[in-house]
Tab-separated table of C-alpha atoms in Angstrom:
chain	number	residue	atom	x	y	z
A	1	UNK	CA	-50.089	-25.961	-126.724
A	2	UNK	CA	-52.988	-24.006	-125.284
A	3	UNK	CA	-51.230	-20.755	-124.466
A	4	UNK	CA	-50.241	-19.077	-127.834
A	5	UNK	CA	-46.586	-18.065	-128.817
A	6	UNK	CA	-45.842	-20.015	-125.453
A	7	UNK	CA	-42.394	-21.968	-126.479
A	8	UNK	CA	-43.873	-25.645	-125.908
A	9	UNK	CA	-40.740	-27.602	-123.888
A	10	UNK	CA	-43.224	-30.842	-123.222
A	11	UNK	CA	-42.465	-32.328	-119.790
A	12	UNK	CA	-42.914	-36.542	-119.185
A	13	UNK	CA	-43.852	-35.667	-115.546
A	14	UNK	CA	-47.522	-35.076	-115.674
A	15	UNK	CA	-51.025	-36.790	-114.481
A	16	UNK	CA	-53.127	-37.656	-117.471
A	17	UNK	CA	-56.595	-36.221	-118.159
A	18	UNK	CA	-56.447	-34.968	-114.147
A	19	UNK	CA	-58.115	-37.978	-113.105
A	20	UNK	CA	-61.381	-36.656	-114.251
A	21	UNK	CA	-61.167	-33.500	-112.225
A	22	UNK	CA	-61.547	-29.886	-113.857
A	23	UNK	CA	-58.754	-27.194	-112.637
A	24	UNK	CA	-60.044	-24.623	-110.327
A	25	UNK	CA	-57.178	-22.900	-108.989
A	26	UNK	CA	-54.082	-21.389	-110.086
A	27	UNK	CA	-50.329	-22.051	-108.120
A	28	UNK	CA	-47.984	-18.901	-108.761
A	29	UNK	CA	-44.604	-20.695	-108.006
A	30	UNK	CA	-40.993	-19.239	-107.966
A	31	UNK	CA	-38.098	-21.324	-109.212
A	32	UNK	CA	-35.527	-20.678	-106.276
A	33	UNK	CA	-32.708	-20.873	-108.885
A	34	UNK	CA	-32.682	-20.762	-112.843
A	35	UNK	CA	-31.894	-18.340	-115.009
A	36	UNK	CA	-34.280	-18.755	-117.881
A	37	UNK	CA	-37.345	-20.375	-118.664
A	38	UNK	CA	-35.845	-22.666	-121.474
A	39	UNK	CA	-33.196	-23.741	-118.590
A	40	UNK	CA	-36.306	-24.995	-116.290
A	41	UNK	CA	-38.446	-26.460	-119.268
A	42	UNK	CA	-35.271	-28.449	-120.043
A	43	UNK	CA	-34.885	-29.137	-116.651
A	44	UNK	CA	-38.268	-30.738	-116.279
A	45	UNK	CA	-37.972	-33.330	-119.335
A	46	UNK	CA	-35.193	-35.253	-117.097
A	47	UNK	CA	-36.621	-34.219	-113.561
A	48	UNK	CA	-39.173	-36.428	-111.600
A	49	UNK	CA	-41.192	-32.451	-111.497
A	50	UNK	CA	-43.070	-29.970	-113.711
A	51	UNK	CA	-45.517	-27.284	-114.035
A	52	UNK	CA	-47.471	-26.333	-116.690
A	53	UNK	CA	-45.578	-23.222	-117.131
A	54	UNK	CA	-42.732	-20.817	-116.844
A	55	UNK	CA	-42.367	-17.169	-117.460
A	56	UNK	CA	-38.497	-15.873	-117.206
A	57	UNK	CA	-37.069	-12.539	-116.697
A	58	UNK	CA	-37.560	-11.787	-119.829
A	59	UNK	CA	-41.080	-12.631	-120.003
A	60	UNK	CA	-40.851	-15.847	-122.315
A	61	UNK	CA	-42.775	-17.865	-120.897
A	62	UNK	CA	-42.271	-22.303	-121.556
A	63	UNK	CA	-45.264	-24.228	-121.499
A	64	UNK	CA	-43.928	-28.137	-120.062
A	65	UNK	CA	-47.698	-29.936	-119.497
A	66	UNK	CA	-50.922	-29.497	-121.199
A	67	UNK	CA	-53.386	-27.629	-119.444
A	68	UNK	CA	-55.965	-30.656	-119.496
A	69	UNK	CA	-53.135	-32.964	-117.832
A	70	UNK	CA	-52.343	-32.327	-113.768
A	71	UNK	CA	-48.329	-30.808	-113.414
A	72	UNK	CA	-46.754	-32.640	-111.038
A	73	UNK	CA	-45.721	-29.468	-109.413
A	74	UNK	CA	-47.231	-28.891	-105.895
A	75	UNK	CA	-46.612	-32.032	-103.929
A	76	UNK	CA	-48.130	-32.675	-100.978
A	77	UNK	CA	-50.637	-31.031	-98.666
A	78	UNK	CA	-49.060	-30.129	-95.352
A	79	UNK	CA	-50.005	-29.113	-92.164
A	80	UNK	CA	-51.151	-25.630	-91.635
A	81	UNK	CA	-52.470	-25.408	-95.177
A	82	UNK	CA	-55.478	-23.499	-96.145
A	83	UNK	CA	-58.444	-25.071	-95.278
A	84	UNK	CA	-60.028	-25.742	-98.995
A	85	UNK	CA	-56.943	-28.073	-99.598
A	86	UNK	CA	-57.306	-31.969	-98.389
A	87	UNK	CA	-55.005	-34.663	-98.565
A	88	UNK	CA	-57.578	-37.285	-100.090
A	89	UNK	CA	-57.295	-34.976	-103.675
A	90	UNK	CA	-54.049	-34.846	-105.583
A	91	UNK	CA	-54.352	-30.876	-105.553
A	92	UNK	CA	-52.078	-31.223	-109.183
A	93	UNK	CA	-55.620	-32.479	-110.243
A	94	UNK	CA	-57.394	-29.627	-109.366
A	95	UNK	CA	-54.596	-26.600	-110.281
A	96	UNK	CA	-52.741	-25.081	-113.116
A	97	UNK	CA	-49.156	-23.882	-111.854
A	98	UNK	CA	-46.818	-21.285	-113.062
A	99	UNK	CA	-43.264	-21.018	-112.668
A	100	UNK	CA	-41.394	-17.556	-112.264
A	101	UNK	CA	-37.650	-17.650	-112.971
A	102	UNK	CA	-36.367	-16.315	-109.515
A	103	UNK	CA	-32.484	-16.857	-109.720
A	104	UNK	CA	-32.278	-16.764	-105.584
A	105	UNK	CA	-32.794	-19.706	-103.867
A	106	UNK	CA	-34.418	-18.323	-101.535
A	107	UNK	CA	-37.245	-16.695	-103.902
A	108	UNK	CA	-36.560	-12.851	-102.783
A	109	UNK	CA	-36.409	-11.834	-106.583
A	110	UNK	CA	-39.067	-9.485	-107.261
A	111	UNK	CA	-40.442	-10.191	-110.888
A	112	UNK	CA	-39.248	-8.007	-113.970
A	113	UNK	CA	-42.166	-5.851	-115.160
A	114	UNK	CA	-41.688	-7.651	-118.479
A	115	UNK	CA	-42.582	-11.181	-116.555
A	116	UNK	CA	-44.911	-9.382	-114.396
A	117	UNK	CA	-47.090	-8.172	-117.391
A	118	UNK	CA	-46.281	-11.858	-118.876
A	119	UNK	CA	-47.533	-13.519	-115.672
A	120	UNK	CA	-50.655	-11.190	-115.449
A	121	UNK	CA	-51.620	-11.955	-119.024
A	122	UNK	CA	-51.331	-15.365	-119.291
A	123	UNK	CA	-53.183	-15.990	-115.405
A	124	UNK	CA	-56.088	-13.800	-117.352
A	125	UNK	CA	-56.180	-16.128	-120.163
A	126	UNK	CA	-55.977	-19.452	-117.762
A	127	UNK	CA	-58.917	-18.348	-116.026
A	128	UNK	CA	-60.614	-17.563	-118.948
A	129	UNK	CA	-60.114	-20.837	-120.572
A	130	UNK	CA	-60.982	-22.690	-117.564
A	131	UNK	CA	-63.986	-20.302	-115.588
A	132	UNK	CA	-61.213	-19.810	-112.580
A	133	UNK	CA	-62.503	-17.113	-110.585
A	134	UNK	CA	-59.965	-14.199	-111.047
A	135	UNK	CA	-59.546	-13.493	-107.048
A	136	UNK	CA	-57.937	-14.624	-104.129
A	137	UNK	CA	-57.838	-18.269	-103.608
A	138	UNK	CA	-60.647	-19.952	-101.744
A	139	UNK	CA	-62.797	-22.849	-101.289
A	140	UNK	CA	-64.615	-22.341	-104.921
A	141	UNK	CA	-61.188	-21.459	-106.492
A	142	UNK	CA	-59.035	-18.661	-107.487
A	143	UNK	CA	-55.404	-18.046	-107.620
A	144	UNK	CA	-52.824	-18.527	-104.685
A	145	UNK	CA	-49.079	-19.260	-103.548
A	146	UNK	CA	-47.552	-23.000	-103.607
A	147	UNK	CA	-47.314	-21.904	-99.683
A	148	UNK	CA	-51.259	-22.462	-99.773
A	149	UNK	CA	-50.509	-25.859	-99.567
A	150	UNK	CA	-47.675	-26.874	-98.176
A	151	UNK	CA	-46.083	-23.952	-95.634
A	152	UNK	CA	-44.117	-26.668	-93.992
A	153	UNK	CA	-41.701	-26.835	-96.836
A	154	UNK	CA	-43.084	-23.934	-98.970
A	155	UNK	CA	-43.193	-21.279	-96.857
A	156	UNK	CA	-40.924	-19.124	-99.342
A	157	UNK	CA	-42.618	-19.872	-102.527
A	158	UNK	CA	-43.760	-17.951	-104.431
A	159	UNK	CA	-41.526	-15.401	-102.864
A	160	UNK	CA	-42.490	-11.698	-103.598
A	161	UNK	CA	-45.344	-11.567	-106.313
A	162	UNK	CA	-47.509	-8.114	-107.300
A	163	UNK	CA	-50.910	-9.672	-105.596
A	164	UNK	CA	-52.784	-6.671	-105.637
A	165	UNK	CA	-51.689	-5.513	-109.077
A	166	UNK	CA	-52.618	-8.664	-110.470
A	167	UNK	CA	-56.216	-8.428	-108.555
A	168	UNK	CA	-56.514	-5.037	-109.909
A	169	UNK	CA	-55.222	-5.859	-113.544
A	170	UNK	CA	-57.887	-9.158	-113.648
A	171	UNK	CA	-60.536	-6.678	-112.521
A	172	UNK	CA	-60.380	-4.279	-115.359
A	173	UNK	CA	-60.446	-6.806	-117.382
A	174	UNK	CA	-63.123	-8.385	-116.589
């Protein structure tokens, strides 16, 4: 596991070694049903999807993929997506994504401030780990919405996150 006292639920969905590519961004994702963390990582060892990881309500948060493997979380690249994303690169080559549990299916869950702080911490350590630039998303990197990519079908996800808390959390930490 590369994220410690993460509960490792290993997924079989994943892209090996990222096809040579290092990640530079991270995908903040919300469920759009679940209850728990364990629930999802179970759900993605018989699913044909994963993510590298899931924080739940209560702030446990499942690790499903390695963080040198590509998720096969984000799907495609869609029209109207941000203009650093192309559709020649996999973009689950090039990303580490995390899971909220957000028990609407329509994402409107805010996140607990136990899985906030969860979610804040463990972005901090990603980027650490892998020189991600602890800002906005861009064309050198950073740390976006799965709606980055694909706001055809993805329009709602991540749902509400803290943005500007997390900004402001990574920047006193720096």
């Amino acid at each position: 596991m590369d994220e410690p006292q993460a509960l490792w639920l290993p997924s079989p969905n994943y892209f090996p070694a990222r096809a040579g590519h290092a990640p530079r961004w991270i995908i903040i994702h919300g469920t759009a049903g679940f209850s728990s963390a364990e629930e999802v990582g179970y759900y993605f060892q018989q699913a044909d999807v994963s993510t590298h990881y899931t924080i739940g309500r209560d702030g446990v948060i499942v690790q499903s993929v390695r963080e040198h493997d590509g998720a096969w979380g984000n799907g495609g690249v869609t029209t109207g997506h941000d203009p650093w994303w192309s559709r020649k690169l996999n973009p689950n080559n090039v990303t580490i994504s995390i899971e909220h549990v957000k028990p609407h299916r329509d994402n409107s869950d805010e996140l607990t401030e136990t899985q906030k702080e969860a979610s804040f911490r463990l972005i901090q350590h990603i980027c650490d780990r892998h020189h991600i630039p602890k800002h906005k998303a861009n064309a050198s990197g950073g740390i976006t919405g799965h709606r980055s990519m694909d706001p055809l079908h993805r329009s709602f996800c991540p749902g509400p996150y803290p943005w500007e808390e997390l900004f402001e959390f990574l920047n006193d930490t720096k």
